[in-house]
Amino acid sequence: MSAGASSLLNVADPATYRPAPGSIPESPGVYRFRDPGGRVIYVGKAKSLRQRLNSYFADFAGLHPRTQTMLTTAASVDWTVVGTEVEALQLEYSWIKEFDPRFNVKYRDDKSYPYLAVTMGEDFPRVQVMRGAKRKGTRYFGPYSHAWAIRETVDLLLRVFPVRTCSAGVFRRAGQIGRPCLLGYIDKCSAPCVGRVTPEEHRALAEDFCDFVGGNTGRFIKRLEREMREAAAVEEYERAARLRDDVQALQRALEKQTVVLGDDTDCDVIALAEDPLEAAVQVFYVRGGRIRGQRGWVVDKVEEAGPGELVEQFLLQMYGEATIPREILVPARPPDEAALIELLSEQRGSRVDLRVPQRGDKKSLMETVERNAKESLAQHKLRRASDLTTRSRALQEIADALDLDQAPLRIECYDVSHIQGENVVASMVVFEDGLARKSEYRRFSIRTGDGDVASIYEVICRRFKRYLEERAATGELDAGTEDAAANDGTAHGAAANGEAANDGTAHGGAVHDEDGYGAAERGGAGTPIDPETGRPRKFAYPPNLVVVDGGPAQAAAAQRALDELGIDDIAVCGLAKRLEEVWLPGDDQPVILPRSSEGLYLLQRVRDEAHRFAITYHRTKRSKSLKESALDHVPGLGPARRQALLRHFGSVKRLREASAEEIREVPGIGRATAEAIVAVLRGESPSPAEQGS
């Protein structure tokens, strides 16, 4: 794979960064438009790079309105040449996933759909309803329209497949007291917590549950009917009656899933509804001829894209990581159908058929899915019209109240969390266009710990020192500014070059809170990549407004940090909790926004999200230190065995009360280690936190 790139000026006029005539190859490839800050804002592919890129610059007035906006926002374009159209599809998907370009088509869920999940990765698999990101080792079925639909089905199936459904805490407590929960008494759980079944028997039940939900239903009903007849033949009428009821439960579960196609049909049915600016997509999942679930997306159009182009983009995004069925029904054929089928078949490991139904049951089902898509688009437009108006008004009210030159399209908010100066942490949350940009959240371990004001000063210094370093790396700062920033940042406690590399939260490895937000190793979505080092430039994109949780002192500390770094184009304010007053640095009186102001509501949401994110990180650090501090002093006891001990006993307090023989029951703990644990734990007084555990 070879690459070519244009050397372009940092301007917003498309004519000024248009590639020189003849410089663009005619080969297939993938191209990227970047803004003045180096952020990738659009990724596209083409059979002929020259023909495709020239179309952007030939007739500006004839382009789609959002394409015009993209071109005037961009400052440069580069491209990569590939050998085949399949390689172009793969690279396009990879870049869209890596850079999350703001102008690319993004299929967003119109709501969070629930899945039926079976945690096969656990020792005792659990059946539960799940939403959000999928986890490794868990089998998913659905999605379903409503959680109650899943629970009704599960309630029927537990009669035949009594798999565990309780949480880890309930499961552990039942094992400790030797008594199962209510479901164990009414035979809707096999009670592996108290040893009624072995782990192998319980896993077999979970696998049968998955087989039935996955569509392999016939063999279970036939088996139960055979056992029912055999029980009746030997006059075991009570057992025969129970088996009869089990068969009826399975049949009722099947009745809840509409039969639409032949029993051996596994396919996804995709339909579109669109207008000139937006489109809605609905998918029905058919397994074993029955509708197992449905899901919907909405998308903003960036270019003039017909149904075929939308289908292609959707299939690339949807099946990038999802399970691919053997047949996909679509409303229109994609323009690169052969390449797309080859790519999907390669990902699936066997042939994938892409079809446009013309008649019969499949055509009727496609019409049903299309009606759902039209309804979804209508509902989305109603919601969005209200939402866009509200967010635009909120941003303009903030700009007017703080006397800003323009609406703050990117807001960063900082909060500090600690208890009596211990485990001091800070959070940074990002809102763009009034919406949370969770992939760019960051969190910091505070080094000074000299109060909230000093902590705010430190975190602002560290964040914007990194910003200046990464801007300098791209040549966007002049030498004088670079030197001043480096001197100020080092002299006043911001992370120096060596410190920045070891900043455990601002630059280091993966950082996540309990909801899965945070800074991944590769940086947040849309993060610019340094072309020389290949490392993410995580802080190269500046905010329009910095909000700190606090009053005049915190706002002044943030402003002082920016002043010492030589940054004078970023506004700062503080939001005090007591009266929801907005403080500007150096002002004696706060800015009072009306209680009904949309601008105040937005600032409150930003501040509350920063507070939640900081508290979550603080609790994680505090919990870790409390749980592991006593065991840290046991010689030869590593992290894995410490975690095993805590899982087995539930708390350090219970571990302290255990004898050496009881401790040896934990796998990996020998006699010498058990005696060392007893000696260390009983040789020190329990902490208040452990006394309350």
XYZ file of C-alpha atoms in Angstrom:
693
model
C 0.000 0.000 0.000
C 1.549 3.296 -1.063
C 0.619 6.771 0.100
C 0.538 10.234 -1.319
C -0.293 13.502 0.360
C -0.713 17.093 -0.688
C 1.258 19.835 1.004
C -1.433 22.355 1.681
C -1.982 25.701 3.333
C -3.822 26.130 6.597
C -6.790 28.088 5.215
C -10.549 27.594 4.932
C -10.996 28.502 1.240
C -11.252 25.231 -0.760
C -9.517 26.766 -3.766
C -6.351 27.476 -1.777
C -5.759 23.884 -0.661
C -6.916 22.241 -3.885
C -4.270 19.687 -4.959
C -2.154 20.670 -7.939
C -3.381 19.419 -11.334
C -2.037 15.955 -12.069
C -0.841 15.368 -8.492
C -3.737 13.073 -7.562
C -3.362 9.453 -8.714
C -6.109 7.691 -10.640
C -5.807 4.598 -8.434
C -8.403 3.453 -5.883
C -7.807 4.827 -2.417
C -9.068 6.560 0.695
C -8.823 10.295 1.386
C -9.056 12.493 4.499
C -10.033 16.131 4.904
C -8.520 17.873 7.956
C -9.359 21.126 9.740
C -6.745 23.821 10.662
C -5.992 21.970 13.909
C -5.126 18.751 12.077
C -8.295 16.927 13.169
C -9.724 14.557 10.562
C -13.222 15.799 9.727
C -14.124 13.557 6.780
C -13.002 10.200 5.373
C -14.041 8.882 1.975
C -13.078 6.187 -0.534
C -12.975 6.219 -4.302
C -12.377 3.902 -7.250
C -10.425 6.799 -8.787
C -8.967 9.293 -6.312
C -8.396 11.896 -9.034
C -11.976 11.817 -10.307
C -13.478 11.815 -6.810
C -11.373 14.614 -5.298
C -11.682 16.820 -8.377
C -15.466 16.649 -8.011
C -15.184 18.499 -4.680
C -13.412 21.477 -6.229
C -15.022 21.653 -9.703
C -18.493 23.076 -8.897
C -18.710 24.305 -5.313
C -22.193 25.826 -5.751
C -23.631 22.522 -6.966
C -22.556 20.525 -3.913
C -24.757 19.319 -1.067
C -25.034 22.040 1.650
C -23.241 19.933 4.242
C -20.503 19.065 1.758
C -19.996 22.810 1.253
C -19.716 23.262 5.016
C -17.178 20.450 5.216
C -15.014 21.968 2.479
C -14.986 25.422 4.082
C -14.192 23.899 7.479
C -11.301 21.859 6.079
C -7.796 23.215 5.580
C -6.075 20.273 3.874
C -6.638 16.933 2.197
C -4.444 13.852 1.961
C -4.941 10.375 0.601
C -3.662 6.798 0.663
C -3.485 4.643 -2.457
C -4.639 1.003 -2.162
C -4.638 -1.959 -4.508
C -8.300 -3.009 -4.614
C -11.780 -1.776 -3.771
C -11.959 -4.278 -0.884
C -8.817 -2.720 0.635
C -10.422 0.708 0.198
C -13.538 -0.438 2.075
C -11.416 -1.874 4.898
C -9.244 1.233 5.235
C -12.244 3.564 5.097
C -13.952 1.662 7.919
C -10.714 1.587 9.939
C -10.166 5.351 9.616
C -13.774 6.230 10.401
C -13.548 4.118 13.548
C -10.179 5.615 14.518
C -10.845 9.310 13.865
C -14.638 9.566 14.316
C -14.840 12.379 11.706
C -17.569 14.918 12.427
C -18.803 15.108 8.812
C -18.967 11.386 8.112
C -22.244 9.523 8.142
C -22.759 8.206 11.680
C -25.559 5.774 12.335
C -26.738 6.625 15.839
C -29.117 4.430 17.792
C -32.443 6.208 18.110
C -32.658 4.607 21.560
C -30.768 2.182 23.755
C -32.030 -1.291 22.902
C -31.944 -4.066 25.502
C -30.396 -7.458 24.816
C -30.919 -10.831 26.437
C -27.426 -11.742 27.641
C -25.948 -14.961 29.029
C -22.572 -14.494 30.721
C -20.916 -17.692 29.482
C -17.516 -16.327 30.515
C -18.381 -16.733 34.222
C -17.964 -19.921 36.245
C -21.749 -19.971 36.784
C -23.364 -18.285 33.728
C -26.083 -15.748 34.458
C -29.103 -14.721 32.368
C -29.852 -10.991 32.443
C -31.011 -7.951 30.472
C -28.132 -5.783 29.207
C -27.756 -2.499 27.366
C -24.762 -0.634 26.007
C -21.346 -1.959 25.051
C -20.966 -5.692 24.641
C -18.631 -7.643 26.900
C -16.242 -10.415 26.023
C -17.401 -13.893 26.981
C -21.109 -12.996 26.963
C -23.634 -14.304 24.421
C -26.242 -11.769 23.269
C -29.686 -12.315 21.768
C -31.805 -9.547 20.324
C -31.959 -6.612 20.469
C -35.540 -6.359 21.717
C -37.869 -3.375 21.638
C -38.653 -3.502 25.358
C -36.992 -4.984 28.422
C -40.315 -6.363 29.646
C -40.545 -8.518 26.512
C -37.238 -10.151 27.466
C -38.286 -10.693 31.081
C -41.574 -12.345 30.100
C -39.731 -14.759 27.809
C -37.042 -15.501 30.400
C -39.674 -16.153 33.069
C -41.230 -18.838 30.856
C -37.907 -20.416 29.905
C -36.562 -20.628 33.463
C -39.141 -23.321 34.147
C -37.355 -25.596 31.676
C -33.835 -24.132 31.863
C -33.398 -23.012 35.508
C -30.264 -20.916 34.955
C -28.982 -18.445 37.537
C -30.325 -14.872 37.150
C -29.120 -13.301 40.428
C -26.364 -10.713 40.835
C -22.862 -11.588 42.029
C -23.606 -10.216 45.514
C -26.807 -12.242 45.961
C -25.086 -15.356 44.603
C -22.157 -14.946 47.012
C -24.346 -14.303 50.065
C -26.530 -17.339 49.304
C -23.431 -19.498 49.212
C -22.184 -18.087 52.511
C -25.440 -18.722 54.385
C -26.165 -22.021 52.615
C -29.692 -21.062 51.580
C -30.835 -20.202 48.015
C -33.024 -17.267 47.062
C -36.756 -17.482 46.296
C -36.193 -18.631 42.697
C -34.325 -21.649 44.016
C -37.315 -22.658 46.149
C -39.839 -22.335 43.320
C -37.645 -24.325 40.889
C -36.847 -21.399 38.571
C -33.171 -21.642 39.492
C -31.076 -24.785 39.857
C -29.364 -23.136 42.872
C -25.703 -23.724 41.988
C -24.902 -21.296 44.830
C -25.642 -24.051 47.383
C -24.393 -26.972 45.314
C -27.694 -28.446 44.093
C -26.037 -28.824 40.699
C -22.390 -28.997 39.733
C -20.754 -26.203 37.685
C -20.738 -28.551 34.675
C -24.470 -29.316 34.998
C -25.306 -25.621 35.360
C -23.221 -24.722 32.315
C -25.039 -27.390 30.311
C -28.356 -25.760 31.306
C -27.022 -22.372 30.173
C -25.908 -23.826 26.833
C -29.344 -25.392 26.304
C -30.939 -22.027 27.150
C -28.747 -20.326 24.527
C -29.553 -22.989 21.927
C -33.285 -22.552 22.434
C -33.190 -18.733 22.332
C -30.857 -18.919 19.335
C -33.518 -20.763 17.309
C -32.770 -24.447 17.857
C -36.181 -25.040 19.449
C -37.542 -28.240 17.915
C -35.281 -30.735 19.664
C -36.160 -29.472 23.152
C -39.917 -29.681 22.648
C -39.611 -33.133 21.056
C -37.421 -34.347 23.924
C -39.844 -33.102 26.584
C -42.834 -34.629 24.764
C -41.014 -37.979 24.555
C -40.146 -37.875 28.265
C -43.771 -36.940 29.064
C -45.093 -39.996 27.182
C -42.528 -42.264 28.852
C -43.484 -40.960 32.316
C -47.184 -41.512 31.585
C -46.487 -45.043 30.325
C -44.956 -46.022 33.678
C -47.726 -44.190 35.564
C -45.498 -41.344 36.836
C -48.362 -38.931 36.325
C -47.043 -36.069 38.454
C -43.778 -36.010 36.498
C -45.707 -36.277 33.234
C -47.845 -33.297 34.265
C -44.763 -31.228 35.044
C -43.257 -32.104 31.655
C -46.556 -31.197 29.960
C -46.422 -27.785 31.655
C -42.794 -27.384 30.546
C -43.788 -28.049 26.924
C -46.587 -25.497 27.175
C -44.162 -22.919 28.634
C -41.781 -23.359 25.707
C -44.639 -23.127 23.228
C -45.882 -19.896 24.840
C -42.345 -18.479 24.614
C -42.278 -19.323 20.915
C -45.705 -17.752 20.358
C -44.281 -14.417 21.503
C -41.964 -14.457 18.482
C -43.780 -13.921 15.201
C -43.172 -16.476 12.449
C -42.477 -14.574 9.234
C -40.321 -16.851 7.068
C -39.343 -20.501 6.702
C -37.995 -22.346 9.732
C -34.472 -22.509 8.305
C -34.256 -18.785 7.436
C -31.621 -16.662 9.211
C -31.377 -13.126 7.868
C -31.297 -9.433 8.715
C -33.901 -7.261 6.981
C -32.797 -3.645 6.485
C -35.053 -0.786 5.331
C -34.531 2.977 4.871
C -36.604 6.121 5.111
C -34.951 9.376 4.067
C -35.291 13.025 3.205
C -32.662 15.362 1.679
C -30.837 15.854 5.017
C -31.457 12.773 7.159
C -32.226 9.069 6.969
C -33.542 6.428 9.347
C -32.623 2.744 9.233
C -34.562 -0.126 10.775
C -33.325 -3.713 11.052
C -35.405 -6.783 11.883
C -33.385 -9.796 13.027
C -34.900 -13.056 11.771
C -33.533 -16.300 13.195
C -35.145 -19.657 12.519
C -37.890 -17.881 10.582
C -38.933 -15.804 13.631
C -38.382 -12.136 14.389
C -35.964 -12.206 17.314
C -35.609 -8.434 17.660
C -35.343 -5.096 15.952
C -33.144 -2.019 16.115
C -33.147 1.473 14.641
C -30.600 4.140 13.673
C -30.762 7.723 12.396
C -28.117 9.460 10.321
C -27.231 12.909 8.981
C -26.438 12.991 5.277
C -23.207 14.751 4.371
C -23.215 14.302 0.603
C -25.810 13.498 -2.018
C -26.130 9.832 -1.132
C -28.756 7.561 -2.620
C -30.186 4.432 -0.980
C -27.361 2.280 -2.340
C -24.628 4.460 -0.834
C -26.474 4.622 2.502
C -26.846 0.834 2.534
C -23.119 0.384 1.878
C -22.102 2.795 4.645
C -24.552 1.193 7.047
C -23.356 -2.358 6.356
C -19.733 -1.341 6.898
C -20.487 0.298 10.236
C -23.019 -2.238 11.512
C -21.081 -5.390 10.669
C -17.634 -4.075 11.546
C -17.773 -6.066 14.785
C -21.277 -7.597 14.873
C -22.293 -11.134 13.905
C -23.058 -11.384 10.197
C -25.947 -13.644 9.073
C -25.768 -15.706 5.921
C -28.402 -13.541 4.185
C -29.003 -9.787 4.318
C -32.087 -8.260 2.707
C -31.582 -4.630 1.656
C -33.779 -2.011 -0.070
C -31.176 -1.191 -2.746
C -27.943 -2.646 -4.064
C -24.742 -0.832 -2.948
C -22.569 0.630 -5.719
C -19.588 -1.638 -4.877
C -21.706 -4.726 -4.271
C -19.117 -7.340 -5.270
C -16.379 -5.812 -3.084
C -18.761 -5.437 -0.159
C -19.959 -9.066 -0.405
C -16.337 -10.225 -0.542
C -15.485 -8.200 2.574
C -18.544 -9.402 4.533
C -17.949 -13.020 3.489
C -14.338 -12.753 4.636
C -15.446 -11.429 8.024
C -18.134 -14.118 8.422
C -15.921 -16.941 7.215
C -18.471 -18.160 4.672
C -20.603 -16.840 1.848
C -22.907 -13.878 2.584
C -25.834 -13.206 0.223
C -26.971 -9.605 -0.306
C -30.463 -9.493 -1.840
C -33.212 -7.024 -2.695
C -36.535 -8.914 -2.197
C -38.915 -8.588 -5.141
C -41.948 -10.689 -4.153
C -43.415 -13.037 -1.572
C -42.988 -13.122 2.218
C -39.600 -11.416 2.178
C -40.978 -8.493 0.176
C -43.914 -8.170 2.616
C -41.539 -8.211 5.574
C -39.367 -5.541 3.916
C -42.459 -3.317 3.587
C -43.191 -3.774 7.298
C -39.627 -2.799 8.218
C -39.861 0.212 5.901
C -43.021 1.423 7.672
C -41.126 1.223 10.954
C -38.267 3.251 9.439
C -40.649 5.992 8.246
C -42.226 6.233 11.696
C -38.784 6.349 13.319
C -37.667 9.200 11.041
C -40.821 11.208 11.755
C -40.376 10.813 15.532
C -36.687 11.688 15.316
C -37.334 14.890 13.373
C -39.866 16.029 15.973
C -37.420 15.372 18.829
C -34.452 16.875 17.026
C -36.216 20.083 16.020
C -36.893 20.780 19.681
C -33.430 19.628 20.824
C -31.445 21.685 18.282
C -33.410 24.830 19.084
C -32.863 24.379 22.819
C -29.132 23.700 22.537
C -28.573 26.622 20.165
C -30.407 28.946 22.536
C -28.398 27.653 25.513
C -25.057 28.224 23.816
C -26.051 31.712 22.678
C -27.256 32.636 26.177
C -23.894 31.573 27.625
C -22.057 33.616 24.987
C -24.179 36.695 25.737
C -23.866 36.355 29.529
C -20.085 35.909 29.448
C -19.542 38.454 26.659
C -17.929 35.892 24.329
C -17.226 36.622 20.683
C -18.991 33.433 19.596
C -21.058 30.609 21.039
C -18.864 28.144 23.007
C -19.209 25.104 20.738
C -16.661 23.173 22.834
C -16.854 23.438 26.621
C -14.477 21.715 29.048
C -15.390 21.465 32.726
C -13.093 20.522 35.624
C -13.940 19.286 39.113
C -11.875 18.089 42.079
C -12.878 15.266 44.432
C -11.331 14.091 47.713
C -12.096 13.320 51.364
C -10.071 15.383 53.829
C -7.269 15.770 51.335
C -6.842 12.034 50.682
C -6.896 10.414 47.212
C -7.286 13.786 45.490
C -8.427 13.461 41.876
C -9.771 15.759 39.189
C -11.981 15.230 36.165
C -12.261 16.869 32.761
C -15.457 16.440 30.750
C -16.100 17.743 27.249
C -19.332 19.004 25.691
C -19.445 19.795 21.972
C -22.475 21.526 20.482
C -24.179 21.127 23.855
C -23.761 17.326 23.917
C -21.382 15.200 25.985
C -18.313 13.971 24.085
C -17.584 11.071 26.434
C -14.735 9.640 24.400
C -12.694 12.753 25.282
C -13.260 12.704 29.026
C -10.042 12.638 31.063
C -9.197 12.201 34.728
C -6.145 13.186 36.750
C -4.453 12.101 39.971
C -3.560 15.337 41.746
C 0.058 15.581 42.890
C 0.089 18.647 45.168
C -3.117 18.115 47.166
C -2.987 21.576 48.763
C -6.711 22.311 48.530
C -9.257 22.720 45.754
C -7.787 25.979 44.437
C -4.282 24.547 44.095
C -5.711 21.378 42.534
C -7.633 23.357 39.908
C -4.471 25.326 39.127
C -2.463 22.117 38.754
C -4.915 20.327 36.492
C -5.380 23.359 34.206
C -1.599 23.715 33.957
C -1.163 20.064 33.090
C -3.951 19.962 30.525
C -2.943 23.130 28.668
C 0.787 22.478 28.912
C 0.051 19.322 26.939
C -2.074 21.377 24.545
C 0.834 23.741 23.861
C 3.293 20.864 23.448
C 1.125 19.149 20.883
C 0.327 22.351 19.025
C 4.066 23.062 18.902
C 4.684 19.570 17.547
C 2.515 20.410 14.533
C 4.275 23.756 13.942
C 1.188 25.776 14.837
C 2.971 27.873 17.509
C 5.761 30.332 16.862
C 9.072 29.821 18.635
C 8.516 32.626 21.144
C 5.241 31.166 22.308
C 6.787 27.710 22.530
C 9.640 28.882 24.715
C 7.384 30.928 26.979
C 4.950 28.069 27.376
C 7.688 25.594 28.163
C 9.297 27.894 30.722
C 6.022 28.865 32.392
C 4.661 25.343 32.447
C 7.773 23.912 34.070
C 8.289 26.735 36.526
C 4.747 26.677 37.840
C 4.227 22.979 38.287
C 2.670 21.924 34.995
C 3.814 18.581 33.699
C 7.237 18.879 32.073
C 8.226 16.661 29.199
C 9.323 13.804 31.410
C 6.327 14.167 33.724
C 3.872 14.315 30.867
C 4.969 10.963 29.589
C 4.267 9.473 33.009
C 0.984 11.263 33.619
C -1.143 8.309 34.548
C -4.395 9.903 33.448
C -3.692 12.678 31.007
C -1.504 10.667 28.686
C -1.053 7.136 29.906
C -2.863 3.898 29.281
C -6.547 3.129 29.227
C -8.554 5.063 31.805
C -12.226 4.231 32.378
C -14.872 4.980 34.973
C -17.550 2.464 35.946
C -19.647 3.390 32.888
C -16.803 2.691 30.510
C -16.012 6.290 29.679
C -12.469 7.619 29.585
C -9.268 7.864 27.633
C -8.335 4.778 25.703
C -4.742 3.962 24.818
C -5.286 5.327 21.319
C -6.833 8.545 22.547
C -10.419 9.730 22.344
C -12.478 9.375 19.209
C -11.559 12.062 16.720
C -8.159 12.623 18.354
C -5.503 13.902 15.905
C -2.575 11.534 15.312
C 1.011 12.794 15.146
C 2.179 11.781 11.649
C 5.825 11.499 12.771
C 5.455 9.431 15.938
C 2.092 7.796 15.264
C 1.049 8.653 18.830
C -2.288 10.336 19.549
C -2.265 14.094 20.114
C -4.838 13.881 22.849
C -4.935 17.512 23.897
C -4.386 19.259 20.572
C -7.968 20.514 20.321
C -8.721 23.570 22.521
C -12.053 24.512 24.116
C -13.891 27.791 23.633
C -14.803 27.887 27.326
C -13.276 26.390 30.477
C -15.736 25.900 33.361
C -14.475 25.029 36.845
C -16.605 23.810 39.720
C -16.320 26.567 42.284
C -16.448 30.296 42.907
C -14.127 33.245 42.323
C -11.046 31.585 43.835
C -11.245 28.550 41.551
C -11.980 30.698 38.483
C -9.009 32.939 39.317
C -6.722 29.909 39.715
C -7.729 28.575 36.296
C -7.188 31.974 34.682
C -3.787 32.330 36.371
C -2.714 28.956 34.956
C -3.724 29.995 31.432
C -2.045 33.407 31.789
C 1.235 31.848 32.905
C 1.141 29.517 29.905
C 0.570 32.472 27.582
C -2.912 31.369 26.477
C -5.248 34.326 26.015
C -7.942 33.058 23.638
C -9.846 30.685 25.958
C -12.607 32.019 28.209
C -12.854 30.894 31.857
C -15.700 30.881 34.367
C -16.580 29.205 37.654
C -19.983 27.821 38.612
C -20.661 27.911 42.359
C -23.076 25.296 43.674
C -24.694 27.261 46.497
C -26.602 29.831 44.467
C -25.626 28.623 40.959
C -23.652 31.820 40.401
C -21.331 32.182 37.420
C -18.012 33.827 38.332
C -15.625 35.422 35.858
C -11.951 35.769 36.848
C -11.228 39.125 38.518
C -14.876 40.189 38.869
C -16.192 41.207 42.295
C -19.761 40.285 41.471
C -21.082 37.082 39.859
C -23.010 36.833 36.619
C -26.572 35.825 37.464
C -28.369 33.822 34.794
C -32.156 33.462 35.144
C -33.239 30.266 36.859
C -35.211 29.289 33.744
C -32.269 30.020 31.438
C -31.322 27.243 29.016
C -27.743 28.503 29.299
C -27.749 27.902 33.058
C -29.278 24.449 32.572
C -26.447 23.548 30.172
C -23.740 24.815 32.551
C -25.346 22.812 35.358
C -25.372 19.647 33.240
C -21.711 20.144 32.372
C -20.768 20.802 36.000
C -22.818 17.861 37.312
C -21.256 15.500 34.773
C -17.755 16.628 35.798
C -18.738 16.083 39.443
C -20.069 12.580 38.708
C -16.962 11.643 36.756
C -14.621 12.920 39.493
C -16.569 11.199 42.287
C -16.529 7.895 40.395
C -12.749 8.037 39.993
C -12.236 9.058 43.617
C -14.375 6.178 44.886
C -12.444 3.731 42.722
C -9.103 4.911 44.118
C -10.381 5.040 47.676
C -11.964 1.595 47.482
C -8.788 0.128 46.048
C -6.610 1.608 48.771
C -8.971 0.488 51.559
C -9.300 -3.062 50.291
C -5.682 -3.706 49.513
C -3.798 -1.706 52.136
C -3.854 -4.397 54.824
C -2.857 -7.182 52.432
C -0.041 -5.164 50.874
C 2.142 -5.995 53.875
C 1.908 -9.778 53.425
C 5.241 -10.912 51.934
C 4.955 -12.793 48.639
C 1.236 -12.069 48.184
C 0.661 -10.681 44.698
C -2.351 -8.842 43.196
C -3.992 -11.983 41.762
C -4.028 -13.850 45.080
C -5.127 -10.703 46.962
C -8.119 -10.429 44.651
C -8.867 -14.142 45.067
C -8.864 -13.748 48.858
C -11.201 -10.747 48.726
C -13.579 -12.527 46.349
C -13.659 -15.584 48.603
C -14.203 -13.795 51.933
C -15.980 -10.643 50.729
C -13.999 -8.157 52.864
C -10.767 -7.701 54.793
C -12.755 -7.855 58.030
C -13.999 -11.398 57.307
C -10.535 -12.410 56.130
C -9.069 -11.180 59.425
C -11.527 -13.376 61.339
C -10.674 -16.505 59.310
C -8.269 -19.169 60.508
C -5.207 -20.297 58.567
C -7.010 -23.511 57.572
C -9.963 -21.541 56.186
C -7.621 -19.258 54.262
C -5.912 -22.295 52.720
C -9.224 -23.196 51.035
C -8.574 -20.373 48.558
C -6.807 -21.793 45.463
C -3.130 -20.854 45.362
C -2.765 -20.173 49.093
C -0.405 -22.566 50.884
C 0.220 -23.133 54.571
C 3.113 -20.662 54.891
C 1.237 -17.915 53.074
C -1.943 -18.509 55.115
C 0.000 -18.250 58.366
C 1.702 -15.064 57.143
C -1.694 -13.544 56.297
C -3.041 -14.374 59.769
C 0.070 -12.936 61.430
C -0.058 -9.691 59.478
C -3.814 -9.081 59.700
C -4.131 -9.891 63.390
C -1.020 -7.942 64.235
C -2.625 -4.618 63.228
C -5.789 -2.863 64.336
C -8.619 -2.738 61.784
C -9.253 0.557 60.072
C -12.629 2.327 60.521
C -13.536 1.443 56.926
C -12.900 -2.248 57.573
C -14.875 -2.160 60.818
C -17.881 -0.981 58.857
C -17.526 -3.490 56.035
